[in-house]
Amino acid sequence: MLAVNDLAVRFGGVTALERVSFEVRPGSITSVIGPNGAGKTTAFNAITGYLRPTGGRVTYDGAALTGLRPSAIARRGIVRTFQKTSVFPALSVEDNVVTGLHLRSTAGFLAVLAGRRRLAAEERSLAAEAADIIEFVGLTHRRREAASGLPYGEQRLVELAVALAARPRVLLLDEPGAGMTGAEKVVVSGLIRRVREQGVTVLLVEHDMRMVMGISDTVIVLNGGRVIAEGAPAAIRAHPEVIRAYLGASAGSS
């Protein structure tokens, strides 16, 4: 479904990614791990159009994504979250999600000129869908509250809800468990599994190895801007180069 082929990113004389290649199978949960500076977020940025790669290409269902704007990539169903929480802080949880739904809205300028009835009907439909998404992530009790007033973990759930509002076919999550408590990470892991059960392919970057090993079908390991290993969680746990580069000698017991 999503294929990365010989992806390279250079900043001046610094190579952030070098000939990175991997594929994400439809309906899978694929995790990208690696030490700080390995190139994980750079790869996400190149895949989603926030960064133009120096070389290589990214394709989705055989069509090239390389060179497209982030908005065009999102309209094709490849939607992402960010390492730092990205919500509209002054808006309520509900309004945040409705904003995400407007990516698919058909009521544009001409619809407004044609009359308010169609616009009002679509807004009611979007509000109902927003309510379903908010319930899915467990924030119905917070729907009227400003996003800025929520605890950090719940703000991350709002960001996930906004991403889901775009009806992604592939959802890219950049450190979804960052800054969360152990209990909150359990909740997020369950949500990611439920997202996959709804037919959404998931690609994520995450530092929490317990979370990665517990939910992933495939794990891709980056180090120094290169792929050093790829496989099932059990194989990655035992991979000598991965243990040396990232997980540490006690990884097998974690």
PDB file of C-alpha atoms in Angstrom:
ATOM      1  CA  MET A   1       0.000   0.000   0.000  1.00  0.00           C
ATOM      2  CA  LEU A   2       2.609   2.541   1.120  1.00  0.00           C
ATOM      3  CA  ALA A   3       6.108   2.087  -0.304  1.00  0.00           C
ATOM      4  CA  VAL A   4       9.269   4.031   0.502  1.00  0.00           C
ATOM      5  CA  ASN A   5      12.044   3.491  -2.043  1.00  0.00           C
ATOM      6  CA  ASP A   6      15.662   4.652  -1.585  1.00  0.00           C
ATOM      7  CA  LEU A   7      14.546   7.728   0.346  1.00  0.00           C
ATOM      8  CA  ALA A   8      17.358  10.207   1.003  1.00  0.00           C
ATOM      9  CA  VAL A   9      17.317  13.499   2.897  1.00  0.00           C
ATOM     10  CA  ARG A  10      20.356  15.745   3.259  1.00  0.00           C
ATOM     11  CA  PHE A  11      20.684  19.072   5.031  1.00  0.00           C
ATOM     12  CA  GLY A  12      23.780  20.674   3.583  1.00  0.00           C
ATOM     13  CA  GLY A  13      26.562  18.214   4.316  1.00  0.00           C
ATOM     14  CA  VAL A  14      24.533  16.256   6.857  1.00  0.00           C
ATOM     15  CA  THR A  15      22.768  13.086   5.750  1.00  0.00           C
ATOM     16  CA  ALA A  16      19.577  12.513   7.723  1.00  0.00           C
ATOM     17  CA  LEU A  17      18.315   9.574   5.628  1.00  0.00           C
ATOM     18  CA  GLU A  18      20.272   7.428   3.193  1.00  0.00           C
ATOM     19  CA  ARG A  19      18.589   4.966   0.803  1.00  0.00           C
ATOM     20  CA  VAL A  20      15.776   4.103   3.208  1.00  0.00           C
ATOM     21  CA  SER A  21      13.345   1.557   1.782  1.00  0.00           C
ATOM     22  CA  PHE A  22      10.404  -0.270   3.329  1.00  0.00           C
ATOM     23  CA  GLU A  23       6.793  -1.172   2.634  1.00  0.00           C
ATOM     24  CA  VAL A  24       3.738  -0.898   4.850  1.00  0.00           C
ATOM     25  CA  ARG A  25       1.239  -3.689   4.259  1.00  0.00           C
ATOM     26  CA  PRO A  26      -2.486  -2.880   4.122  1.00  0.00           C
ATOM     27  CA  GLY A  27      -4.227  -3.358   7.452  1.00  0.00           C
ATOM     28  CA  SER A  28      -0.999  -3.626   9.426  1.00  0.00           C
ATOM     29  CA  ILE A  29       0.472  -1.775  12.385  1.00  0.00           C
ATOM     30  CA  THR A  30       4.069  -0.947  11.486  1.00  0.00           C
ATOM     31  CA  SER A  31       6.416   0.783  13.935  1.00  0.00           C
ATOM     32  CA  VAL A  32       9.592   2.716  13.189  1.00  0.00           C
ATOM     33  CA  ILE A  33      12.070   2.789  16.057  1.00  0.00           C
ATOM     34  CA  GLY A  34      15.615   3.951  16.582  1.00  0.00           C
ATOM     35  CA  PRO A  35      17.767   6.137  18.826  1.00  0.00           C
ATOM     36  CA  ASN A  36      17.416   9.908  18.881  1.00  0.00           C
ATOM     37  CA  GLY A  37      18.613  11.390  15.607  1.00  0.00           C
ATOM     38  CA  ALA A  38      18.091   8.134  13.702  1.00  0.00           C
ATOM     39  CA  GLY A  39      15.845   9.847  11.128  1.00  0.00           C
ATOM     40  CA  LYS A  40      12.414   8.651  12.247  1.00  0.00           C
ATOM     41  CA  THR A  41      10.560  11.977  12.195  1.00  0.00           C
ATOM     42  CA  THR A  42      12.508  13.037   9.098  1.00  0.00           C
ATOM     43  CA  ALA A  43      11.113   9.986   7.325  1.00  0.00           C
ATOM     44  CA  PHE A  44       7.587  10.898   8.463  1.00  0.00           C
ATOM     45  CA  ASN A  45       8.051  14.452   7.225  1.00  0.00           C
ATOM     46  CA  ALA A  46       9.276  13.242   3.832  1.00  0.00           C
ATOM     47  CA  ILE A  47       6.417  10.745   3.462  1.00  0.00           C
ATOM     48  CA  THR A  48       3.743  13.325   4.296  1.00  0.00           C
ATOM     49  CA  GLY A  49       5.110  16.193   2.206  1.00  0.00           C
ATOM     50  CA  TYR A  50       6.414  18.428   4.990  1.00  0.00           C
ATOM     51  CA  LEU A  51       9.927  17.866   3.716  1.00  0.00           C
ATOM     52  CA  ARG A  52      11.104  17.386   0.141  1.00  0.00           C
ATOM     53  CA  PRO A  53      13.506  14.429  -0.064  1.00  0.00           C
ATOM     54  CA  THR A  54      16.862  14.752  -1.759  1.00  0.00           C
ATOM     55  CA  GLY A  55      16.367  11.447  -3.523  1.00  0.00           C
ATOM     56  CA  GLY A  56      14.112   8.419  -3.761  1.00  0.00           C
ATOM     57  CA  ARG A  57      10.351   8.283  -3.891  1.00  0.00           C
ATOM     58  CA  VAL A  58       7.253   7.491  -1.874  1.00  0.00           C
ATOM     59  CA  THR A  59       4.262   5.795  -3.501  1.00  0.00           C
ATOM     60  CA  TYR A  60       0.781   4.941  -2.312  1.00  0.00           C
ATOM     61  CA  ASP A  61      -1.250   2.366  -4.215  1.00  0.00           C
ATOM     62  CA  GLY A  62       1.322   2.765  -6.982  1.00  0.00           C
ATOM     63  CA  ALA A  63       0.875   6.562  -7.321  1.00  0.00           C
ATOM     64  CA  ALA A  64       3.744   8.885  -6.473  1.00  0.00           C
ATOM     65  CA  LEU A  65       3.401  11.082  -3.397  1.00  0.00           C
ATOM     66  CA  THR A  66       6.825  12.686  -3.660  1.00  0.00           C
ATOM     67  CA  GLY A  67       6.548  16.397  -4.438  1.00  0.00           C
ATOM     68  CA  LEU A  68       2.891  16.733  -3.401  1.00  0.00           C
ATOM     69  CA  ARG A  69       1.815  19.262  -0.783  1.00  0.00           C
ATOM     70  CA  PRO A  70       0.827  17.911   2.653  1.00  0.00           C
ATOM     71  CA  SER A  71      -2.809  18.869   2.028  1.00  0.00           C
ATOM     72  CA  ALA A  72      -2.865  16.910  -1.243  1.00  0.00           C
ATOM     73  CA  ILE A  73      -1.360  13.883   0.482  1.00  0.00           C
ATOM     74  CA  ALA A  74      -3.951  14.125   3.265  1.00  0.00           C
ATOM     75  CA  ARG A  75      -6.751  14.200   0.698  1.00  0.00           C
ATOM     76  CA  ARG A  76      -5.411  10.903  -0.643  1.00  0.00           C
ATOM     77  CA  GLY A  77      -5.961   9.372   2.782  1.00  0.00           C
ATOM     78  CA  ILE A  78      -2.479   9.624   4.327  1.00  0.00           C
ATOM     79  CA  VAL A  79      -3.008  11.539   7.577  1.00  0.00           C
ATOM     80  CA  ARG A  80      -0.542  12.208  10.380  1.00  0.00           C
ATOM     81  CA  THR A  81      -0.157  13.443  13.930  1.00  0.00           C
ATOM     82  CA  PHE A  82       2.894  15.250  15.268  1.00  0.00           C
ATOM     83  CA  GLN A  83       5.547  14.648  17.900  1.00  0.00           C
ATOM     84  CA  LYS A  84       4.432  17.783  19.730  1.00  0.00           C
ATOM     85  CA  THR A  85       0.725  18.031  20.430  1.00  0.00           C
ATOM     86  CA  SER A  86      -1.004  19.954  17.650  1.00  0.00           C
ATOM     87  CA  VAL A  87      -4.550  21.038  18.517  1.00  0.00           C
ATOM     88  CA  PHE A  88      -6.504  24.302  18.360  1.00  0.00           C
ATOM     89  CA  PRO A  89      -6.166  25.259  22.040  1.00  0.00           C
ATOM     90  CA  ALA A  90      -8.936  27.881  22.162  1.00  0.00           C
ATOM     91  CA  LEU A  91     -11.508  25.604  20.511  1.00  0.00           C
ATOM     92  CA  SER A  92     -13.575  22.982  22.288  1.00  0.00           C
ATOM     93  CA  VAL A  93     -12.850  19.298  21.756  1.00  0.00           C
ATOM     94  CA  GLU A  94     -15.936  19.116  19.536  1.00  0.00           C
ATOM     95  CA  ASP A  95     -14.892  22.088  17.415  1.00  0.00           C
ATOM     96  CA  ASN A  96     -11.396  20.650  17.013  1.00  0.00           C
ATOM     97  CA  VAL A  97     -12.865  17.474  15.555  1.00  0.00           C
ATOM     98  CA  VAL A  98     -15.367  19.336  13.362  1.00  0.00           C
ATOM     99  CA  THR A  99     -12.429  21.313  11.977  1.00  0.00           C
ATOM    100  CA  GLY A 100     -10.779  18.025  11.025  1.00  0.00           C
ATOM    101  CA  LEU A 101     -13.994  16.875   9.357  1.00  0.00           C
ATOM    102  CA  HIS A 102     -13.997  19.941   7.100  1.00  0.00           C
ATOM    103  CA  LEU A 103     -11.218  18.323   5.062  1.00  0.00           C
ATOM    104  CA  ARG A 104     -14.053  16.302   3.522  1.00  0.00           C
ATOM    105  CA  SER A 105     -16.693  19.037   3.570  1.00  0.00           C
ATOM    106  CA  THR A 106     -18.486  19.762   0.285  1.00  0.00           C
ATOM    107  CA  ALA A 107     -20.140  22.958   1.470  1.00  0.00           C
ATOM    108  CA  GLY A 108     -17.755  25.523   0.050  1.00  0.00           C
ATOM    109  CA  PHE A 109     -18.219  29.098  -1.118  1.00  0.00           C
ATOM    110  CA  LEU A 110     -20.702  28.242  -3.890  1.00  0.00           C
ATOM    111  CA  ALA A 111     -22.818  26.229  -1.457  1.00  0.00           C
ATOM    112  CA  VAL A 112     -23.021  29.228   0.845  1.00  0.00           C
ATOM    113  CA  LEU A 113     -24.168  31.392  -2.063  1.00  0.00           C
ATOM    114  CA  ALA A 114     -26.791  28.812  -3.026  1.00  0.00           C
ATOM    115  CA  GLY A 115     -28.390  29.038   0.402  1.00  0.00           C
ATOM    116  CA  ARG A 116     -27.910  28.120   4.032  1.00  0.00           C
ATOM    117  CA  ARG A 117     -30.156  25.042   4.085  1.00  0.00           C
ATOM    118  CA  ARG A 118     -27.620  22.674   2.535  1.00  0.00           C
ATOM    119  CA  LEU A 119     -24.844  24.193   4.643  1.00  0.00           C
ATOM    120  CA  ALA A 120     -26.832  23.726   7.850  1.00  0.00           C
ATOM    121  CA  ALA A 121     -27.653  20.104   6.946  1.00  0.00           C
ATOM    122  CA  GLU A 122     -24.003  19.324   6.356  1.00  0.00           C
ATOM    123  CA  GLU A 123     -22.975  20.994   9.614  1.00  0.00           C
ATOM    124  CA  ARG A 124     -25.467  18.829  11.509  1.00  0.00           C
ATOM    125  CA  SER A 125     -24.060  15.743   9.813  1.00  0.00           C
ATOM    126  CA  LEU A 126     -20.487  16.755  10.686  1.00  0.00           C
ATOM    127  CA  ALA A 127     -21.475  17.420  14.306  1.00  0.00           C
ATOM    128  CA  ALA A 128     -23.025  13.950  14.590  1.00  0.00           C
ATOM    129  CA  GLU A 129     -19.916  12.344  13.127  1.00  0.00           C
ATOM    130  CA  ALA A 130     -17.711  14.383  15.459  1.00  0.00           C
ATOM    131  CA  ALA A 131     -19.706  13.050  18.408  1.00  0.00           C
ATOM    132  CA  ASP A 132     -19.054   9.462  17.274  1.00  0.00           C
ATOM    133  CA  ILE A 133     -15.308  10.092  16.942  1.00  0.00           C
ATOM    134  CA  ILE A 134     -15.129  11.800  20.331  1.00  0.00           C
ATOM    135  CA  GLU A 135     -16.892   8.823  21.887  1.00  0.00           C
ATOM    136  CA  PHE A 136     -14.461   6.469  20.124  1.00  0.00           C
ATOM    137  CA  VAL A 137     -11.445   8.128  21.800  1.00  0.00           C
ATOM    138  CA  GLY A 138     -13.234   8.336  25.155  1.00  0.00           C
ATOM    139  CA  LEU A 139     -13.656  12.100  25.476  1.00  0.00           C
ATOM    140  CA  THR A 140     -17.444  12.528  25.375  1.00  0.00           C
ATOM    141  CA  HIS A 141     -17.372  13.980  28.888  1.00  0.00           C
ATOM    142  CA  ARG A 142     -14.897  16.628  27.656  1.00  0.00           C
ATOM    143  CA  ARG A 143     -16.525  17.540  24.339  1.00  0.00           C
ATOM    144  CA  ARG A 144     -17.554  21.081  25.362  1.00  0.00           C
ATOM    145  CA  GLU A 145     -14.271  21.924  27.089  1.00  0.00           C
ATOM    146  CA  ALA A 146     -11.470  23.959  25.537  1.00  0.00           C
ATOM    147  CA  ALA A 147      -8.620  21.744  24.378  1.00  0.00           C
ATOM    148  CA  SER A 148      -6.117  23.925  26.235  1.00  0.00           C
ATOM    149  CA  GLY A 149      -7.724  23.035  29.573  1.00  0.00           C
ATOM    150  CA  LEU A 150      -7.352  19.281  29.160  1.00  0.00           C
ATOM    151  CA  PRO A 151      -4.541  17.229  30.711  1.00  0.00           C
ATOM    152  CA  TYR A 152      -1.702  16.515  28.301  1.00  0.00           C
ATOM    153  CA  GLY A 153      -2.699  12.901  27.719  1.00  0.00           C
ATOM    154  CA  GLU A 154      -6.228  13.922  26.752  1.00  0.00           C
ATOM    155  CA  GLN A 155      -4.892  16.606  24.411  1.00  0.00           C
ATOM    156  CA  ARG A 156      -3.072  13.798  22.609  1.00  0.00           C
ATOM    157  CA  LEU A 157      -6.391  11.988  22.299  1.00  0.00           C
ATOM    158  CA  VAL A 158      -7.936  15.143  20.797  1.00  0.00           C
ATOM    159  CA  GLU A 159      -5.153  15.187  18.202  1.00  0.00           C
ATOM    160  CA  LEU A 160      -5.873  11.553  17.385  1.00  0.00           C
ATOM    161  CA  ALA A 161      -9.586  12.348  17.060  1.00  0.00           C
ATOM    162  CA  VAL A 162      -8.837  15.205  14.639  1.00  0.00           C
ATOM    163  CA  ALA A 163      -6.706  12.853  12.533  1.00  0.00           C
ATOM    164  CA  LEU A 164      -9.458  10.224  12.512  1.00  0.00           C
ATOM    165  CA  ALA A 165     -11.941  12.891  11.398  1.00  0.00           C
ATOM    166  CA  ALA A 166     -10.138  13.003   8.064  1.00  0.00           C
ATOM    167  CA  ARG A 167     -11.043   9.319   7.540  1.00  0.00           C
ATOM    168  CA  PRO A 168      -7.466   8.181   6.932  1.00  0.00           C
ATOM    169  CA  ARG A 169      -6.626   5.092   4.964  1.00  0.00           C
ATOM    170  CA  VAL A 170      -3.097   5.275   6.383  1.00  0.00           C
ATOM    171  CA  LEU A 171      -2.607   6.930   9.784  1.00  0.00           C
ATOM    172  CA  LEU A 172       0.906   8.054  10.736  1.00  0.00           C
ATOM    173  CA  LEU A 173       1.382   8.578  14.472  1.00  0.00           C
ATOM    174  CA  ASP A 174       4.518  10.400  15.629  1.00  0.00           C
ATOM    175  CA  GLU A 175       5.206   9.249  19.202  1.00  0.00           C
ATOM    176  CA  PRO A 176       1.560   8.795  20.257  1.00  0.00           C
ATOM    177  CA  GLY A 177       2.627   7.750  23.758  1.00  0.00           C
ATOM    178  CA  ALA A 178       5.016  10.653  24.397  1.00  0.00           C
ATOM    179  CA  GLY A 179       4.499  12.274  27.787  1.00  0.00           C
ATOM    180  CA  MET A 180       1.764   9.847  28.803  1.00  0.00           C
ATOM    181  CA  THR A 181       1.499   7.776  31.946  1.00  0.00           C
ATOM    182  CA  GLY A 182       1.648   4.002  31.759  1.00  0.00           C
ATOM    183  CA  ALA A 183      -2.135   3.776  32.113  1.00  0.00           C
ATOM    184  CA  GLU A 184      -2.665   6.329  29.331  1.00  0.00           C
ATOM    185  CA  LYS A 185      -0.349   4.375  27.039  1.00  0.00           C
ATOM    186  CA  VAL A 186      -2.455   1.269  27.595  1.00  0.00           C
ATOM    187  CA  VAL A 187      -5.512   3.259  26.488  1.00  0.00           C
ATOM    188  CA  VAL A 188      -3.729   4.582  23.393  1.00  0.00           C
ATOM    189  CA  SER A 189      -2.471   1.115  22.470  1.00  0.00           C
ATOM    190  CA  GLY A 190      -6.036  -0.164  22.634  1.00  0.00           C
ATOM    191  CA  LEU A 191      -7.245   2.707  20.457  1.00  0.00           C
ATOM    192  CA  ILE A 192      -4.570   1.997  17.857  1.00  0.00           C
ATOM    193  CA  ARG A 193      -5.675  -1.634  17.683  1.00  0.00           C
ATOM    194  CA  ARG A 194      -9.307  -0.535  17.293  1.00  0.00           C
ATOM    195  CA  VAL A 195      -8.329   1.885  14.521  1.00  0.00           C
ATOM    196  CA  ARG A 196      -6.655  -0.991  12.680  1.00  0.00           C
ATOM    197  CA  GLU A 197      -9.755  -3.145  13.198  1.00  0.00           C
ATOM    198  CA  GLN A 198     -11.708  -0.484  11.288  1.00  0.00           C
ATOM    199  CA  GLY A 199      -9.513  -1.066   8.245  1.00  0.00           C
ATOM    200  CA  VAL A 200      -7.001   1.741   8.756  1.00  0.00           C
ATOM    201  CA  THR A 201      -3.327   0.986   8.173  1.00  0.00           C
ATOM    202  CA  VAL A 202      -1.115   2.422  10.932  1.00  0.00           C
ATOM    203  CA  LEU A 203       2.508   3.557  10.726  1.00  0.00           C
ATOM    204  CA  LEU A 204       3.965   4.921  13.944  1.00  0.00           C
ATOM    205  CA  VAL A 205       7.144   6.216  15.493  1.00  0.00           C
ATOM    206  CA  GLU A 206       7.443   5.419  19.179  1.00  0.00           C
ATOM    207  CA  HIS A 207      10.156   5.205  21.845  1.00  0.00           C
ATOM    208  CA  ASP A 208       8.238   3.052  24.318  1.00  0.00           C
ATOM    209  CA  MET A 209       9.409  -0.458  23.476  1.00  0.00           C
ATOM    210  CA  ARG A 210       6.738  -2.182  25.535  1.00  0.00           C
ATOM    211  CA  MET A 211       4.083  -0.368  23.522  1.00  0.00           C
ATOM    212  CA  VAL A 212       5.822  -1.050  20.192  1.00  0.00           C
ATOM    213  CA  MET A 213       6.358  -4.736  20.827  1.00  0.00           C
ATOM    214  CA  GLY A 214       2.820  -5.160  22.110  1.00  0.00           C
ATOM    215  CA  ILE A 215       0.922  -3.763  19.120  1.00  0.00           C
ATOM    216  CA  SER A 216       3.152  -4.015  16.043  1.00  0.00           C
ATOM    217  CA  ASP A 217       2.975  -6.510  13.212  1.00  0.00           C
ATOM    218  CA  THR A 218       6.263  -5.250  11.781  1.00  0.00           C
ATOM    219  CA  VAL A 219       9.060  -3.184  13.313  1.00  0.00           C
ATOM    220  CA  ILE A 220      11.520  -1.164  11.216  1.00  0.00           C
ATOM    221  CA  VAL A 221      14.721  -0.032  12.912  1.00  0.00           C
ATOM    222  CA  LEU A 222      16.604   3.077  11.813  1.00  0.00           C
ATOM    223  CA  ASN A 223      20.076   4.018  12.957  1.00  0.00           C
ATOM    224  CA  GLY A 224      22.182   6.789  11.476  1.00  0.00           C
ATOM    225  CA  GLY A 225      19.594   7.403   8.777  1.00  0.00           C
ATOM    226  CA  ARG A 226      19.624   3.806   7.520  1.00  0.00           C
ATOM    227  CA  VAL A 227      17.399   0.770   7.961  1.00  0.00           C
ATOM    228  CA  ILE A 228      19.376  -1.752   9.992  1.00  0.00           C
ATOM    229  CA  ALA A 229      16.609  -4.275  10.623  1.00  0.00           C
ATOM    230  CA  GLU A 230      13.013  -5.074   9.746  1.00  0.00           C
ATOM    231  CA  GLY A 231      10.787  -7.860  10.957  1.00  0.00           C
ATOM    232  CA  ALA A 232       8.321  -9.152  13.514  1.00  0.00           C
ATOM    233  CA  PRO A 233       8.709  -7.896  17.097  1.00  0.00           C
ATOM    234  CA  ALA A 234      10.179 -11.194  18.322  1.00  0.00           C
ATOM    235  CA  ALA A 235      12.867 -11.111  15.638  1.00  0.00           C
ATOM    236  CA  ILE A 236      13.712  -7.483  16.368  1.00  0.00           C
ATOM    237  CA  ARG A 237      14.061  -8.182  20.096  1.00  0.00           C
ATOM    238  CA  ALA A 238      16.742 -10.765  19.332  1.00  0.00           C
ATOM    239  CA  HIS A 239      18.532  -8.907  16.511  1.00  0.00           C
ATOM    240  CA  PRO A 240      22.145  -8.330  17.627  1.00  0.00           C
ATOM    241  CA  GLU A 241      22.615  -5.068  15.724  1.00  0.00           C
ATOM    242  CA  VAL A 242      19.367  -3.658  17.083  1.00  0.00           C
ATOM    243  CA  ILE A 243      20.351  -4.587  20.631  1.00  0.00           C
ATOM    244  CA  ARG A 244      23.694  -2.838  20.198  1.00  0.00           C
ATOM    245  CA  ALA A 245      22.259   0.241  18.492  1.00  0.00           C
ATOM    246  CA  TYR A 246      19.138   0.858  20.483  1.00  0.00           C
ATOM    247  CA  LEU A 247      17.406  -1.589  22.736  1.00  0.00           C
ATOM    248  CA  GLY A 248      20.240  -2.501  25.080  1.00  0.00           C
ATOM    249  CA  ALA A 249      21.341  -5.848  26.376  1.00  0.00           C
ATOM    250  CA  SER A 250      18.287  -6.281  28.643  1.00  0.00           C
ATOM    251  CA  ALA A 251      15.735  -5.643  25.875  1.00  0.00           C
ATOM    252  CA  GLY A 252      14.672  -9.240  25.674  1.00  0.00           C
ATOM    253  CA  SER A 253      13.113  -9.057  29.143  1.00  0.00           C
ATOM    254  CA  SER A 254      11.195  -5.817  28.602  1.00  0.00           C
TER     255      SER A 254
END
